[in-house]
Tab-separated table of C-alpha atoms and ligand atoms in Angstrom:
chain	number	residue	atom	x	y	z
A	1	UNK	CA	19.431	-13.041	12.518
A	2	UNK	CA	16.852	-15.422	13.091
A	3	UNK	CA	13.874	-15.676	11.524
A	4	UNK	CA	11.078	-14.007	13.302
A	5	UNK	CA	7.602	-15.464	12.355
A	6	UNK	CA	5.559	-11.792	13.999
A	7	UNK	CA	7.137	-9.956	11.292
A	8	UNK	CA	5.831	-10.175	7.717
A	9	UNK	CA	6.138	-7.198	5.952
A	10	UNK	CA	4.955	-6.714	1.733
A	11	UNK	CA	5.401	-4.446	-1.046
A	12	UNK	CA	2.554	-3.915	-3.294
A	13	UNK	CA	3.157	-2.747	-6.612
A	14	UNK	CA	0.419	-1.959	-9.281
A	15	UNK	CA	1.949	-3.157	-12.781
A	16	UNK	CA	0.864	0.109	-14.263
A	17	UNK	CA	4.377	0.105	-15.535
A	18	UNK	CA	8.072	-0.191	-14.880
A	19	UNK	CA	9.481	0.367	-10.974
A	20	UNK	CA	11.334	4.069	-11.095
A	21	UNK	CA	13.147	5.426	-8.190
A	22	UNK	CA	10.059	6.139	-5.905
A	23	UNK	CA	8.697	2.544	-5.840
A	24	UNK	CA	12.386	1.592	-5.610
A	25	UNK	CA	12.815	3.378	-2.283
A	26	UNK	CA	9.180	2.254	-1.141
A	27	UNK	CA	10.313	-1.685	-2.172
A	28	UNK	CA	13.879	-0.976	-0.144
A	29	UNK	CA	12.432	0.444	3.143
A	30	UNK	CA	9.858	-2.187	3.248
A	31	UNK	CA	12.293	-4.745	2.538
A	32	UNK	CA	15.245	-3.096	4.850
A	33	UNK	CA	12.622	-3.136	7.593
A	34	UNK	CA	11.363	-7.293	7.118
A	35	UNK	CA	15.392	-8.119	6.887
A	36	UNK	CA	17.115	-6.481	9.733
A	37	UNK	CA	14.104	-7.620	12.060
A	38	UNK	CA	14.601	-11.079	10.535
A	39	UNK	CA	10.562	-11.022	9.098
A	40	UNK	CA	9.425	-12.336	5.782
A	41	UNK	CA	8.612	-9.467	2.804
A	42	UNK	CA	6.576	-10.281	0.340
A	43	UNK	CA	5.274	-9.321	-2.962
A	44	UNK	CA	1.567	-8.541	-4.155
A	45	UNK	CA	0.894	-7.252	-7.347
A	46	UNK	CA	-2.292	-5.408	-7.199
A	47	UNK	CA	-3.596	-5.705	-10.938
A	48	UNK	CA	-7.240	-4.984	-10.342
A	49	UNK	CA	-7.089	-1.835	-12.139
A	50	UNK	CA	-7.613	-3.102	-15.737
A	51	UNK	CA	-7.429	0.001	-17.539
A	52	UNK	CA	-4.061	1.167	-16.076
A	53	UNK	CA	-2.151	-2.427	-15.913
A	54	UNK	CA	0.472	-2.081	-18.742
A	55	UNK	CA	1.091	-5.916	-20.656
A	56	UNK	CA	4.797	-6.859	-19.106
A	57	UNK	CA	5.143	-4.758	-15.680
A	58	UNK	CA	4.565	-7.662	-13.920
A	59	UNK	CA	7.572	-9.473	-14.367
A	60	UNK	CA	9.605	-6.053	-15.581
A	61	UNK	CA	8.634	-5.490	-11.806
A	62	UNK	CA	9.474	-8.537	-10.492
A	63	UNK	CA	12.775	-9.037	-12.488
A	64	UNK	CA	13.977	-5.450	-11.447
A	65	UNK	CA	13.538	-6.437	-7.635
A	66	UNK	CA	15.273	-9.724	-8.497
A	67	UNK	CA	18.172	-7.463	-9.805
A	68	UNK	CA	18.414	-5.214	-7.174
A	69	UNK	CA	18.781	-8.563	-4.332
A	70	UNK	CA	15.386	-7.832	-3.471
A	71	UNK	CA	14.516	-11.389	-2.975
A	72	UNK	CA	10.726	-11.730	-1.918
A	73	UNK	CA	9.404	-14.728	0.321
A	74	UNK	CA	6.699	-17.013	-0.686
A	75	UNK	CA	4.855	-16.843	-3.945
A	76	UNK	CA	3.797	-13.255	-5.837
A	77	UNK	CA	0.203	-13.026	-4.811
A	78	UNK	CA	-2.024	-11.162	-7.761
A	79	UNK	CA	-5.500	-9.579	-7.282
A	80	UNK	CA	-6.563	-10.477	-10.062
A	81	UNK	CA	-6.921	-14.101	-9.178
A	82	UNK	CA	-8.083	-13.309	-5.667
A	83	UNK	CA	-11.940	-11.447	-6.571
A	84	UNK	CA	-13.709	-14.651	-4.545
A	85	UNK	CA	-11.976	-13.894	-1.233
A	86	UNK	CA	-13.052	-9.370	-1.877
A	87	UNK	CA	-16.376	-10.123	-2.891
A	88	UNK	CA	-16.473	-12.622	0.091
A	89	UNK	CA	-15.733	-9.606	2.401
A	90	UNK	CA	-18.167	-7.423	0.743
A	91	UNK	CA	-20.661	-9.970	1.203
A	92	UNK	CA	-19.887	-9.766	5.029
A	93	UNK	CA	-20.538	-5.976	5.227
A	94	UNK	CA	-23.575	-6.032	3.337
A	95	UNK	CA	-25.038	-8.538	5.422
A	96	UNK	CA	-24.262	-7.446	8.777
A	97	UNK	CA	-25.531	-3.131	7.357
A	98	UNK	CA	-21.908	-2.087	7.263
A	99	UNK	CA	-22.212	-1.324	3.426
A	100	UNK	CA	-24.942	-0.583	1.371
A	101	UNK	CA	-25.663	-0.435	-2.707
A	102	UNK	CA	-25.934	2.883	-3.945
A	103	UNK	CA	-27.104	4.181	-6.780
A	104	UNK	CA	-26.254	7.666	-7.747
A	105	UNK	CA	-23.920	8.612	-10.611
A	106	UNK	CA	-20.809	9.747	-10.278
A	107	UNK	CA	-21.717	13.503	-11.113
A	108	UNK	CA	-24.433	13.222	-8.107
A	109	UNK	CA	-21.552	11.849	-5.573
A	110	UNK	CA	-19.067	14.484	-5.575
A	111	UNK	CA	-20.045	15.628	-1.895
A	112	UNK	CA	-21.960	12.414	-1.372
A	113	UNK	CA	-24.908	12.988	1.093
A	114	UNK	CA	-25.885	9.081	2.290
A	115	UNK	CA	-28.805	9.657	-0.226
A	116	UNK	CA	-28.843	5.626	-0.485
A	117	UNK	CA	-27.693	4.933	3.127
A	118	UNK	CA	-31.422	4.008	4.215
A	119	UNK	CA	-32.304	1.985	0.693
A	120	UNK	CA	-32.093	2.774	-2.666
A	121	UNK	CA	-34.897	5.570	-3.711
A	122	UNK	CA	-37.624	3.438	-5.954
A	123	UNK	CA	-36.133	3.687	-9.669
A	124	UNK	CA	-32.606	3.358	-8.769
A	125	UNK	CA	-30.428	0.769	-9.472
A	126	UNK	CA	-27.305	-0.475	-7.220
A	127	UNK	CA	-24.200	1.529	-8.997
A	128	UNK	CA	-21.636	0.722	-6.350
A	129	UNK	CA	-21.399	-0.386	-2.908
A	130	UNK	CA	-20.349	2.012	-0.566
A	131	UNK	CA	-18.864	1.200	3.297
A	132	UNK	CA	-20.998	3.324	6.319
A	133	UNK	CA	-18.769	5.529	8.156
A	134	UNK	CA	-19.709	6.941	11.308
A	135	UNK	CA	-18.921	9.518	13.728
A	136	UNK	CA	-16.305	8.141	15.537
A	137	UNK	CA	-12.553	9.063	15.441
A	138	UNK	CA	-10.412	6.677	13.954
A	139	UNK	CA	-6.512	7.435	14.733
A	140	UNK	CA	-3.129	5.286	15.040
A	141	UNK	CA	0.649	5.969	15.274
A	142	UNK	CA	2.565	6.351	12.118
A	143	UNK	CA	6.149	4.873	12.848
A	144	UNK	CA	7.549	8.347	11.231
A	145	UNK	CA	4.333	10.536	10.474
A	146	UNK	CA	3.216	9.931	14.393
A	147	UNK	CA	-0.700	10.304	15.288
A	148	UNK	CA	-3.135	10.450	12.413
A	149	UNK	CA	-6.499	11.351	13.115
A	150	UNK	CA	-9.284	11.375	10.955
A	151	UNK	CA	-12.818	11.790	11.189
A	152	UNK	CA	-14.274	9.280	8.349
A	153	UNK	CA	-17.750	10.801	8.127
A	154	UNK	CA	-16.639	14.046	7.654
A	155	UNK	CA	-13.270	13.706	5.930
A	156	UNK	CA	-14.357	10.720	3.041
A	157	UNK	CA	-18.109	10.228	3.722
A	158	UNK	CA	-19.482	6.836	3.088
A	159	UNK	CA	-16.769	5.568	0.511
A	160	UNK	CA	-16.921	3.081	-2.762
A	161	UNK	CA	-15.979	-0.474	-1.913
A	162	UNK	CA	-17.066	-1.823	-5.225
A	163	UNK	CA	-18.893	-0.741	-8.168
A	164	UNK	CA	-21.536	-2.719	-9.333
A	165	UNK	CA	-20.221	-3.957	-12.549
A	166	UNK	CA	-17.375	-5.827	-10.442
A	167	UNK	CA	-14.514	-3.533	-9.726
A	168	UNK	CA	-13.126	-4.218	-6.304
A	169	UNK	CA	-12.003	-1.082	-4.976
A	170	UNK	CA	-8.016	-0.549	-3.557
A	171	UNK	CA	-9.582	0.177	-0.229
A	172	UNK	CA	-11.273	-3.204	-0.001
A	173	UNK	CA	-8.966	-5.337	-2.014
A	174	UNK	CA	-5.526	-3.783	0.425
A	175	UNK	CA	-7.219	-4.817	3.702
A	176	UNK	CA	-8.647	-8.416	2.249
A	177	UNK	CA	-5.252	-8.909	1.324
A	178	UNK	CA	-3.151	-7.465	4.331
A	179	UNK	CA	-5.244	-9.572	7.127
A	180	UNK	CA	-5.111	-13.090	4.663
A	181	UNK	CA	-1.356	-13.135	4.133
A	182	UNK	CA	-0.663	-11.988	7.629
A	183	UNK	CA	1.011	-8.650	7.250
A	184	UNK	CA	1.817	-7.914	10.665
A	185	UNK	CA	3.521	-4.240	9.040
A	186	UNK	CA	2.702	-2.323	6.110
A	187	UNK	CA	5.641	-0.058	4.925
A	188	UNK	CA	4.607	2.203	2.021
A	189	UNK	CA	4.731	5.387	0.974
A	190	UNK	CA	3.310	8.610	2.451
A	191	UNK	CA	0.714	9.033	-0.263
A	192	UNK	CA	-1.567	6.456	1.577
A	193	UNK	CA	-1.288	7.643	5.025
A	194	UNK	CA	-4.426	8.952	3.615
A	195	UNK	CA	-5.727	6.125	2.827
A	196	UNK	CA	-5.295	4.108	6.437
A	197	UNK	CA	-8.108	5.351	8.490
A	198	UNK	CA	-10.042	4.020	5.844
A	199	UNK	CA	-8.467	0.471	5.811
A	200	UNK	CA	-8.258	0.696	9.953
A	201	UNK	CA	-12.108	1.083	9.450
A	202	UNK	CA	-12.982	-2.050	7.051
A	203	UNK	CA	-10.707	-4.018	8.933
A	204	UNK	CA	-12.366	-3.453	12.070
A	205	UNK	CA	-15.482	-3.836	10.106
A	206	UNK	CA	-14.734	-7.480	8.893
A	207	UNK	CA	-12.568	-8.505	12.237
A	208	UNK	CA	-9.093	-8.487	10.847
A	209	UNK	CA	-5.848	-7.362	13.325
A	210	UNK	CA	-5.307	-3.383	12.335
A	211	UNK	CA	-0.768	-4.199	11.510
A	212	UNK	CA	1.763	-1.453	12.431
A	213	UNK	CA	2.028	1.663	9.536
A	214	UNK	CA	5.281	2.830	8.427
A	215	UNK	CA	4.778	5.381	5.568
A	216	UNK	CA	7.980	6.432	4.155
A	217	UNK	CA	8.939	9.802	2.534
A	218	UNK	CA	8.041	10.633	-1.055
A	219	UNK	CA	10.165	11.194	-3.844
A	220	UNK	CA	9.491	14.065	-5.740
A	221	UNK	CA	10.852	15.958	-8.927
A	222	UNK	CA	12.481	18.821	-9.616
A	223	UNK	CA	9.164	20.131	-9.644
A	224	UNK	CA	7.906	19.256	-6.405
A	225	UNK	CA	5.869	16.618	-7.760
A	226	UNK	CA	5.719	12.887	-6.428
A	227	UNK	CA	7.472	10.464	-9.067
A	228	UNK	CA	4.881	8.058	-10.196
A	229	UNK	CA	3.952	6.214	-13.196
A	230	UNK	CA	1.542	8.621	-14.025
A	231	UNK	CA	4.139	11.698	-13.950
A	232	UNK	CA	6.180	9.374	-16.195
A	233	UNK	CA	8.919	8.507	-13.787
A	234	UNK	CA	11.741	7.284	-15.862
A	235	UNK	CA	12.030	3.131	-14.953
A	236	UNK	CA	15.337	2.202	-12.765
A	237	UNK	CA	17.424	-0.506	-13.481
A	238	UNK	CA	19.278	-2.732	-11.534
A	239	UNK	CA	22.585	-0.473	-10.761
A	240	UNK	CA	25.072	0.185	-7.436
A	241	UNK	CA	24.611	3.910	-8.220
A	242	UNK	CA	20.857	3.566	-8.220
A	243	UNK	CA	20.798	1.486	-4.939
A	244	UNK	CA	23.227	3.492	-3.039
A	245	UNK	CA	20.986	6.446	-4.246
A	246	UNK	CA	18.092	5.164	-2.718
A	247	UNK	CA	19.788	4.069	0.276
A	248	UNK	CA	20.996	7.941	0.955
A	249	UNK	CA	17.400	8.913	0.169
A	250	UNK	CA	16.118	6.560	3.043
A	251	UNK	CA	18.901	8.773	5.200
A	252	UNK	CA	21.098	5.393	5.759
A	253	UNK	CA	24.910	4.479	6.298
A	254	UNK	CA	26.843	5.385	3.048
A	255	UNK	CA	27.879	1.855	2.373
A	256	UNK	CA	31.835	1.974	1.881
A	257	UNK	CA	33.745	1.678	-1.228
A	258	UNK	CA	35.033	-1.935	-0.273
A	259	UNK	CA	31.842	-3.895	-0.381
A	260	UNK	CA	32.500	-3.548	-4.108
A	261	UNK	CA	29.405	-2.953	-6.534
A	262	UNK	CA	27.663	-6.722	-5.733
A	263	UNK	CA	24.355	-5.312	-5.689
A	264	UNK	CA	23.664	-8.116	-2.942
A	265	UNK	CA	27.017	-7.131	-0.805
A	266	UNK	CA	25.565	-3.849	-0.993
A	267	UNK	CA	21.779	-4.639	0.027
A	268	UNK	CA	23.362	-6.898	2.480
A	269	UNK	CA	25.760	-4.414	4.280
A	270	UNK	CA	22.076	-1.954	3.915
A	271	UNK	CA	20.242	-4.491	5.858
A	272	UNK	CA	23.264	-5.272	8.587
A	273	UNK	CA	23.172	-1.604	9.470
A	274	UNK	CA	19.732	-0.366	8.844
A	275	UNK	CA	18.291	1.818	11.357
A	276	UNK	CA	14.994	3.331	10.831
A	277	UNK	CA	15.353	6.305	13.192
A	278	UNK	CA	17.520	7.850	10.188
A	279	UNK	CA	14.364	8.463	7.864
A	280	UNK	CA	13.230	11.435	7.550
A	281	UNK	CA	9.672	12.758	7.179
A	282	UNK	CA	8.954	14.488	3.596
A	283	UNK	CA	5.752	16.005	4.467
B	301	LIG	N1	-0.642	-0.673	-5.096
B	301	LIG	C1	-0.406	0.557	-4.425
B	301	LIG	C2	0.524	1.428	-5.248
B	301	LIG	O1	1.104	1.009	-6.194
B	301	LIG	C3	0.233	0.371	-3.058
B	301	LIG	C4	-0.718	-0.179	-2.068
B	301	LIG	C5	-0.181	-0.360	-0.665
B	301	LIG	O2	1.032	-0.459	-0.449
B	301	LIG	O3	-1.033	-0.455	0.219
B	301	LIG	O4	0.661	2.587	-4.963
């Protein structure tokens, strides 16, 4: 197919540690999706959170992809080496009132009030810096979850953006990045669907294009519970059984026998007859 420059398309992973089967499938369906519409995918690894970045997962990541034929386009991008171009956009908030410092603790925030929204009360200092949400609906369409609605000001309140001691927050950093590299659709899983009003807001906040969502289903345990690092997912490595696994869990074409185990045959017979109108929703 040819190439078509309006789709560019990412995966995102936080090097928190190795990829198991759920950021597998999340790194497939985004891919699957750039390929068969002929788009670019690319990779970001989004190593702001210092405490939880494990030494290696970066290229344990990258060299599992590389394994699987999940060939990326352009150079990895890392947060880490991006903080002018965040604190740039907070910058832009704070001076036009769209964000404001605030300075309660993290015990006085649980069911945040605005207490700071109008200026800091005289003998606090700036703790983080927290976007303004307002009263009005923000919804799109989900390619599989359909219409999300959410109600920022009631739902999040007026959310962290940074703290003061530097710490870009995801919310920030994802949206920076998204509008920059020209992510025209964001395929990831259904734990951030979430999340997306809240990037829809700062981008429309800082004048970036809102791209198409695509969450995909989760992949959960025997227990119900998603796989994730933190539930100590077991890493994947690069194997046909693995891949056709995932494929199966994305609903697609059992790829037959005679492609062979190649895993690029296989990811190229995956992206020849992906259709997306076979995934399923999990939640
Ligand atoms: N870094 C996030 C994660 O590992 C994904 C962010 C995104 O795709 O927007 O869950």
């Amino acid at each position: 197919m040819d190439a078509n420059p309006r789709y560019r398309g990412r995966f995102a992973p936080s090097p928190s540690g190795s990829l198991h089967f759920g950021s597998l499938v999340t790194a497939l369906g985004s891919f699957l999706e750039a390929k068969s519409q002929g788009g670019q995918w690319l990779v970001r690894m989004e190593d702001l959170d210092t405490a939880r970045n494990q030494p290696g997962a970066d290229s344990d990541i990258l060299r599992c992809l590389e394994g699987f034929g999940l060939e990326w386009d352009g150079p990895v991008v890392r947060q880490s080496l991006r903080l002018a171009h965040y604190h740039a956009a907070l910058d832009t908030l704070l001076r036009n009132g769209l964000a404001y410092p605030c300075g309660c603790s993290r015990r006085e925030t649980r069911h945040y009030s605005g207490t700071c929204r109008e200026g800091l009360p005289p003998g606090k200092i700036a703790r983080s810096f927290r976007f303004k949400t307002n009263a009005l609906e923000i919804a799109f369409n989900d390619r599989l979850y359909g219409l999300i609605r959410q109600r920022l000001d009631q739902e999040t309140g007026d959310f962290v953006i940074c703290r003061a001691d530097g710490p870009i927050a995801y919310q920030l950093a994802v949206v920076v990045d998204d509008a920059e590299q020209g992510i025209s659709d964001v395929v990831r899983g259904a734990d951030l669907l979430d999340s997306t009003p809240r990037q829809i807001a700062l981008q429309r906040a800082l004048g970036y294009p809102t791209p198409r969502y695509f969450h995909l289903p989760l992949v959960r345990n025997a227990q119900g519970v998603k796989l994730s690092k933190q539930t100590r997912a077991s890493a994947v490595t690069p194997e046909p059984g693995t891949l056709r696994t995932a494929l199966r869990f994305l609903g697609q074409p059992a790829v037959p026998p005679e492609v062979g185990d190649d895993l690029h045959k296989i990811i190229e017979y995956a992206v020849q007859h992906y259709d997306y109108k076979l995934i399923t929703r999990s939640i």
